[in-house]
PDB file of C-alpha atoms in Angstrom:
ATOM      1  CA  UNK A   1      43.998  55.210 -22.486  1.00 53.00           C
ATOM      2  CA  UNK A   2      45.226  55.978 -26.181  1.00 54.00           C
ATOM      3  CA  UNK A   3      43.643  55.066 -29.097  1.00 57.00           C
ATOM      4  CA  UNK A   4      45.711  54.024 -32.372  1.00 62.00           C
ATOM      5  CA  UNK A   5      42.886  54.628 -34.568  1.00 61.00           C
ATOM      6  CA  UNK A   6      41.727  56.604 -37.213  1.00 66.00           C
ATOM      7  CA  UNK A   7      40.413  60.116 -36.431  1.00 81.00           C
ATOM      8  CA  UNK A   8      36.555  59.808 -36.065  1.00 91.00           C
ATOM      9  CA  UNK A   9      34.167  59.401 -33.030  1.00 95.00           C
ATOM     10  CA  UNK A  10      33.790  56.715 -30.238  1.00 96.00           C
ATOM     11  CA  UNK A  11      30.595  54.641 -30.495  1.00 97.00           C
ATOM     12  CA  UNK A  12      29.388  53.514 -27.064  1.00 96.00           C
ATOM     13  CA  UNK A  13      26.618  50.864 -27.020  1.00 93.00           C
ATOM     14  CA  UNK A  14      24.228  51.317 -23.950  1.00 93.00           C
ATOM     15  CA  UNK A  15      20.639  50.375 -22.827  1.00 82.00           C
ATOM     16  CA  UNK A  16      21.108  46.623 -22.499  1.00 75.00           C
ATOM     17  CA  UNK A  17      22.565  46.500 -18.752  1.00 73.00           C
ATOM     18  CA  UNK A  18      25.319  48.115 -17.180  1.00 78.00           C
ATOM     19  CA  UNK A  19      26.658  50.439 -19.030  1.00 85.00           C
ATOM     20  CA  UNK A  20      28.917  52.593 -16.330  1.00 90.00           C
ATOM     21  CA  UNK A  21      32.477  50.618 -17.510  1.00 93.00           C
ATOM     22  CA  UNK A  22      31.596  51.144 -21.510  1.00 94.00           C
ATOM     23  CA  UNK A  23      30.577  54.832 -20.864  1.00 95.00           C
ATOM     24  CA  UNK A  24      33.636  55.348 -19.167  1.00 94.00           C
ATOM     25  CA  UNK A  25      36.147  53.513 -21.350  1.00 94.00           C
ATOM     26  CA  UNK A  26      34.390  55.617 -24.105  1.00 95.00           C
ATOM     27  CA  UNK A  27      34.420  58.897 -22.400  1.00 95.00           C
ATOM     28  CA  UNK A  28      37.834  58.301 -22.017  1.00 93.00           C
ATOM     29  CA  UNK A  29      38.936  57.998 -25.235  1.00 92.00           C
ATOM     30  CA  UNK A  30      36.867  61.122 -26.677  1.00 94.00           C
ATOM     31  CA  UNK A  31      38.384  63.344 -24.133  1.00 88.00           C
ATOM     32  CA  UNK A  32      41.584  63.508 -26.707  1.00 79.00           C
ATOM     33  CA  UNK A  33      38.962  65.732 -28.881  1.00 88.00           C
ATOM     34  CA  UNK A  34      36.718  62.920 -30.460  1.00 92.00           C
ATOM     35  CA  UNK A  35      32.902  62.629 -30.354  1.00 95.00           C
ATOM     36  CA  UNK A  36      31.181  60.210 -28.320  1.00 97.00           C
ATOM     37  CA  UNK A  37      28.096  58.347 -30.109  1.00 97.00           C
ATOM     38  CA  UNK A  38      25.676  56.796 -27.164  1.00 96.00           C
ATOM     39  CA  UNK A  39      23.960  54.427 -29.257  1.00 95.00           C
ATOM     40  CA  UNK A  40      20.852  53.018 -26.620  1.00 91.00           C
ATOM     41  CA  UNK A  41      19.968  49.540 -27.759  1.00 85.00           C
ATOM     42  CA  UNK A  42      17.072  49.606 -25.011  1.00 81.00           C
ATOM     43  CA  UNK A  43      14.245  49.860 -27.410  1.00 68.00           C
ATOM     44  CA  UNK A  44      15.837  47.351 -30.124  1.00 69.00           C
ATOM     45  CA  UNK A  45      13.380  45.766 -31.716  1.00 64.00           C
ATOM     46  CA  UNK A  46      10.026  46.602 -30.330  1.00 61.00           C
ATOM     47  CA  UNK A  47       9.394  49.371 -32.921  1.00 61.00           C
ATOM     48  CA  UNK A  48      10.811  52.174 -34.270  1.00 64.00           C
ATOM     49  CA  UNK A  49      11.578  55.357 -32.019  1.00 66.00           C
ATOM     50  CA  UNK A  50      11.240  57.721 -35.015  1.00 63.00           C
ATOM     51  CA  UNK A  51       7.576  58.499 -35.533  1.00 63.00           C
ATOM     52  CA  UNK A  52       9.032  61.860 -37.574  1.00 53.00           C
ATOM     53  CA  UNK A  53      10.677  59.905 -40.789  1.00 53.00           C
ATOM     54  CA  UNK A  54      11.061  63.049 -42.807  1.00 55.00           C
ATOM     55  CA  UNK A  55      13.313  63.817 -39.643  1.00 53.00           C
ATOM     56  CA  UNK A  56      12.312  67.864 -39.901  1.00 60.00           C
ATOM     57  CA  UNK A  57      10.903  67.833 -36.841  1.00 64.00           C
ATOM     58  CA  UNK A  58      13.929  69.025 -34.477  1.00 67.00           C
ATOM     59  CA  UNK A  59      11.755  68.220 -31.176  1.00 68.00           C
ATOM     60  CA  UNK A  60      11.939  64.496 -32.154  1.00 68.00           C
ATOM     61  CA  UNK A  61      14.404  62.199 -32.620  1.00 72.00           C
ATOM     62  CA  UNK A  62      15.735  61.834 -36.550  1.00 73.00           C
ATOM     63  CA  UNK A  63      17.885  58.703 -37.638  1.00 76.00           C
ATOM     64  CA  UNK A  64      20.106  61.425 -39.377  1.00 82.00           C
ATOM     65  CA  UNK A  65      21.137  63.212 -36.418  1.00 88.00           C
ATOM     66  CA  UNK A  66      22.070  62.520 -32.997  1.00 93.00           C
ATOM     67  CA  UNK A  67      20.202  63.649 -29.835  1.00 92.00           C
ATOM     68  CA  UNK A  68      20.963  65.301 -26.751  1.00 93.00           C
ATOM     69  CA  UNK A  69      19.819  64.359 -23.011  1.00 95.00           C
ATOM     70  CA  UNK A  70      17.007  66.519 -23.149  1.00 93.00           C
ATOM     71  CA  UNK A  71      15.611  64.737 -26.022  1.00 90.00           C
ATOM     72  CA  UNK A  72      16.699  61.588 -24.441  1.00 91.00           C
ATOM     73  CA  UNK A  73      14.421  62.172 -21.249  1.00 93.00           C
ATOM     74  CA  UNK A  74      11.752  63.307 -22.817  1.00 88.00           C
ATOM     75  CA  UNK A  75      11.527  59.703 -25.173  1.00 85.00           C
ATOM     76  CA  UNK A  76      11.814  58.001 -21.310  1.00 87.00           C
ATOM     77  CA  UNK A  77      15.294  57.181 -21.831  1.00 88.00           C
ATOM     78  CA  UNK A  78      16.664  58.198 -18.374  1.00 91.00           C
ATOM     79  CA  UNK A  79      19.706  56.380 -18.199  1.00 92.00           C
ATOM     80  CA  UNK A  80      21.137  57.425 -21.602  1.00 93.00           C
ATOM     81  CA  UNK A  81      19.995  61.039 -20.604  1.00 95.00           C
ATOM     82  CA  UNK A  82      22.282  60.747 -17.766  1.00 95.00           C
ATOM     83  CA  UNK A  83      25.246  59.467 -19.526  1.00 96.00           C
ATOM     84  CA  UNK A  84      24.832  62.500 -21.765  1.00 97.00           C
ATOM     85  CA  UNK A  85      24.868  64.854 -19.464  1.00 97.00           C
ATOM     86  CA  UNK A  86      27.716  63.205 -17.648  1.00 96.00           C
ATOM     87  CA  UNK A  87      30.066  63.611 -20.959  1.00 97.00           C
ATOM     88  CA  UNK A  88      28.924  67.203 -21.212  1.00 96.00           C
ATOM     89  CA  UNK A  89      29.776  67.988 -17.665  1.00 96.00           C
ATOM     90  CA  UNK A  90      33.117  66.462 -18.877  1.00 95.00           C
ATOM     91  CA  UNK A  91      33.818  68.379 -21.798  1.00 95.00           C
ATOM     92  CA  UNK A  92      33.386  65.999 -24.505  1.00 96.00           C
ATOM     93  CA  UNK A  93      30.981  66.465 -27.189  1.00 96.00           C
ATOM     94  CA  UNK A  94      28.281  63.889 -26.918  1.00 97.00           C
ATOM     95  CA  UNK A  95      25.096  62.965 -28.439  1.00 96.00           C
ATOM     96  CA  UNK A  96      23.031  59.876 -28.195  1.00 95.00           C
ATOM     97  CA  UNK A  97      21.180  57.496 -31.083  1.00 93.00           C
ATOM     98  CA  UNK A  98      18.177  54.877 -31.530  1.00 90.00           C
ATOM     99  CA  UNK A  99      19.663  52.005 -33.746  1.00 89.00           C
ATOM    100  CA  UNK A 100      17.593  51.428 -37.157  1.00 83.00           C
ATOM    101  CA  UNK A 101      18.323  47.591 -36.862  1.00 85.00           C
ATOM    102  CA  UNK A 102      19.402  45.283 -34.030  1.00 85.00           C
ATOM    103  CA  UNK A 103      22.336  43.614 -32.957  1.00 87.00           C
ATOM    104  CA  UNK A 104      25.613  44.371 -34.456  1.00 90.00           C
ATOM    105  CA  UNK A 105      23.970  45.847 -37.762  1.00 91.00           C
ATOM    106  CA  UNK A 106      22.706  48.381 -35.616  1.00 91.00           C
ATOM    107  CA  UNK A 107      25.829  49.305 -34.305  1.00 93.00           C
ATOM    108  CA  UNK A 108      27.735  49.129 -37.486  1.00 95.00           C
ATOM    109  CA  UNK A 109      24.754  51.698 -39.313  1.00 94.00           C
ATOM    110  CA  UNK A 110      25.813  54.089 -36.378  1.00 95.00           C
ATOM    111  CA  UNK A 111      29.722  53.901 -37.385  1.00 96.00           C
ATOM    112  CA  UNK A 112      28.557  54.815 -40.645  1.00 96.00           C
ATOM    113  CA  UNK A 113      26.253  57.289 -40.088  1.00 95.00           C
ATOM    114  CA  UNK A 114      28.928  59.606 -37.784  1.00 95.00           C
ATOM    115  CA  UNK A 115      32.464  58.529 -38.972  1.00 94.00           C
ATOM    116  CA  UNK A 116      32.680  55.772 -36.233  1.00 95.00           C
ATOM    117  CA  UNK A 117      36.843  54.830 -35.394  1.00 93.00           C
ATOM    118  CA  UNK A 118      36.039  52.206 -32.316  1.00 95.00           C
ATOM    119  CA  UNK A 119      33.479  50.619 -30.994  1.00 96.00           C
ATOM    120  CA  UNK A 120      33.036  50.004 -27.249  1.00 96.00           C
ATOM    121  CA  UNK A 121      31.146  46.991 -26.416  1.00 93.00           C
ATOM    122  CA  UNK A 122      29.972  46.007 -22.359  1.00 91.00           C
ATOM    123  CA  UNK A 123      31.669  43.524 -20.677  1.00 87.00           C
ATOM    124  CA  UNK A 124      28.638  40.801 -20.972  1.00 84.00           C
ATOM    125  CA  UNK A 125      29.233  41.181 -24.657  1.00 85.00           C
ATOM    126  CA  UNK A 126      32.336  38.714 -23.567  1.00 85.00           C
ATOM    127  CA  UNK A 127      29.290  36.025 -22.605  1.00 86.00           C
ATOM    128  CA  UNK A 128      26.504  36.697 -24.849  1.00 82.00           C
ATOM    129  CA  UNK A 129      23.345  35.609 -24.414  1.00 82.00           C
ATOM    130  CA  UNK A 130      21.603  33.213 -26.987  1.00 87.00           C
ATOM    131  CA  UNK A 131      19.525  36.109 -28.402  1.00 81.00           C
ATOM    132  CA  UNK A 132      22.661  38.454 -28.605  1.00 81.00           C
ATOM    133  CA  UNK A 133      24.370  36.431 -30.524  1.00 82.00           C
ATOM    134  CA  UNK A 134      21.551  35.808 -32.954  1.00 81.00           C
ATOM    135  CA  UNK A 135      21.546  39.590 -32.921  1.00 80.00           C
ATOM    136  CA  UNK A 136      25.156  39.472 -34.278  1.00 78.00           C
ATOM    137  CA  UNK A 137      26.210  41.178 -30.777  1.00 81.00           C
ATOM    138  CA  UNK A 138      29.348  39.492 -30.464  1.00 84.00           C
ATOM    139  CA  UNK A 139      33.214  41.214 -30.708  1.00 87.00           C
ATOM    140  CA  UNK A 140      33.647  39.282 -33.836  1.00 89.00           C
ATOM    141  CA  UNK A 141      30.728  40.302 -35.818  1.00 90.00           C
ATOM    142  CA  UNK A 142      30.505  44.168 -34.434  1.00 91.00           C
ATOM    143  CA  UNK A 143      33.729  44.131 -35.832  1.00 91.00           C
ATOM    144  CA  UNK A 144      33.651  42.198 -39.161  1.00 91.00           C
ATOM    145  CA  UNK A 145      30.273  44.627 -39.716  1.00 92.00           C
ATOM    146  CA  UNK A 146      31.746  47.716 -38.545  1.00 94.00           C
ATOM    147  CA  UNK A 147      35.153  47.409 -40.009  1.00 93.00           C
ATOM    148  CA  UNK A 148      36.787  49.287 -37.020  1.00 94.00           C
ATOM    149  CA  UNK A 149      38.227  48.336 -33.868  1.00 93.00           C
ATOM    150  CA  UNK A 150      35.949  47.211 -31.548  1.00 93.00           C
ATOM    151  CA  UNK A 151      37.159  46.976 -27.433  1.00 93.00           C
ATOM    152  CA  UNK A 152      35.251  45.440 -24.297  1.00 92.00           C
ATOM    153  CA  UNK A 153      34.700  47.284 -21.791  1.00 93.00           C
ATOM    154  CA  UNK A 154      34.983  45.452 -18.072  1.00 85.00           C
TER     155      UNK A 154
END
């Protein structure tokens, strides 16, 4: 697919079901040279996955900085550790990121944080759930937050 948006990376969101159809829309579209931003909702809200907040601790993850599948297995986060190394197999420079809020404020903090152009939302995103929505996870708001364009992966 082409992308008629400005230059910057592709931010994926993962960790909340199947991700396989968002990772690949996303992969997709940073194979023309763009970075791919796996942003794993998994842990949302429980608590924060930083225990370094200074962030000069290279071993753990910083919200500053993206992380790469070795980090992401060693925090237990197997399935964005795959995805990871699946882009790098590819070719496309790839890194992965906790959210510092939920929801769709979440998503629009990563955008900010590493020049986000699109946003790639799942398919159930098309459906979501009561507490999604309160999140602010729907097309609409990830979009109105984010102020890029944000597509739905099926």
């Amino acid at each position: 697919p082409r992308l008629d948006a400005a230059s910057g990376s592709v931010v994926v969101a993962v960790g909340r079901g199947d991700d396989r159809a968002a990772f690949l829309l996303g992969a997709a579209l940073a194979r023309g040279g763009r970075r791919l931003v796996l942003v794993d909702r998994s842990a949302e809200g429980f608590s924060s996955p930083y225990g370094d907040l200074r962030g000069d601790d290279t071993s753990r993850p910083s919200p500053d900085r993206l992380f790469d599948e070795v980090l992401a297995r060693r925090e237990g986060r197997g399935g964005t550790a795959t995805l990871l190394e699946a882009a790098r197999a590819a070719g496309i420079d790839a890194g992965g990121w906790f959210p510092v809020r939920a929801g769709g404020d979440g998503i629009a903090e990563a955008v900010r944080r590493f020049s986000g152009a699109v946003v790639i939302l799942p398919g159930e995103t098309r459906r979501p759930s009561l507490a999604e929505r309160i999140r602010g996870m729907t097309s609409d708001r990830v979009q109105e937050l984010a102020g890029v364009p944000v597509l739905i992966a099926d």
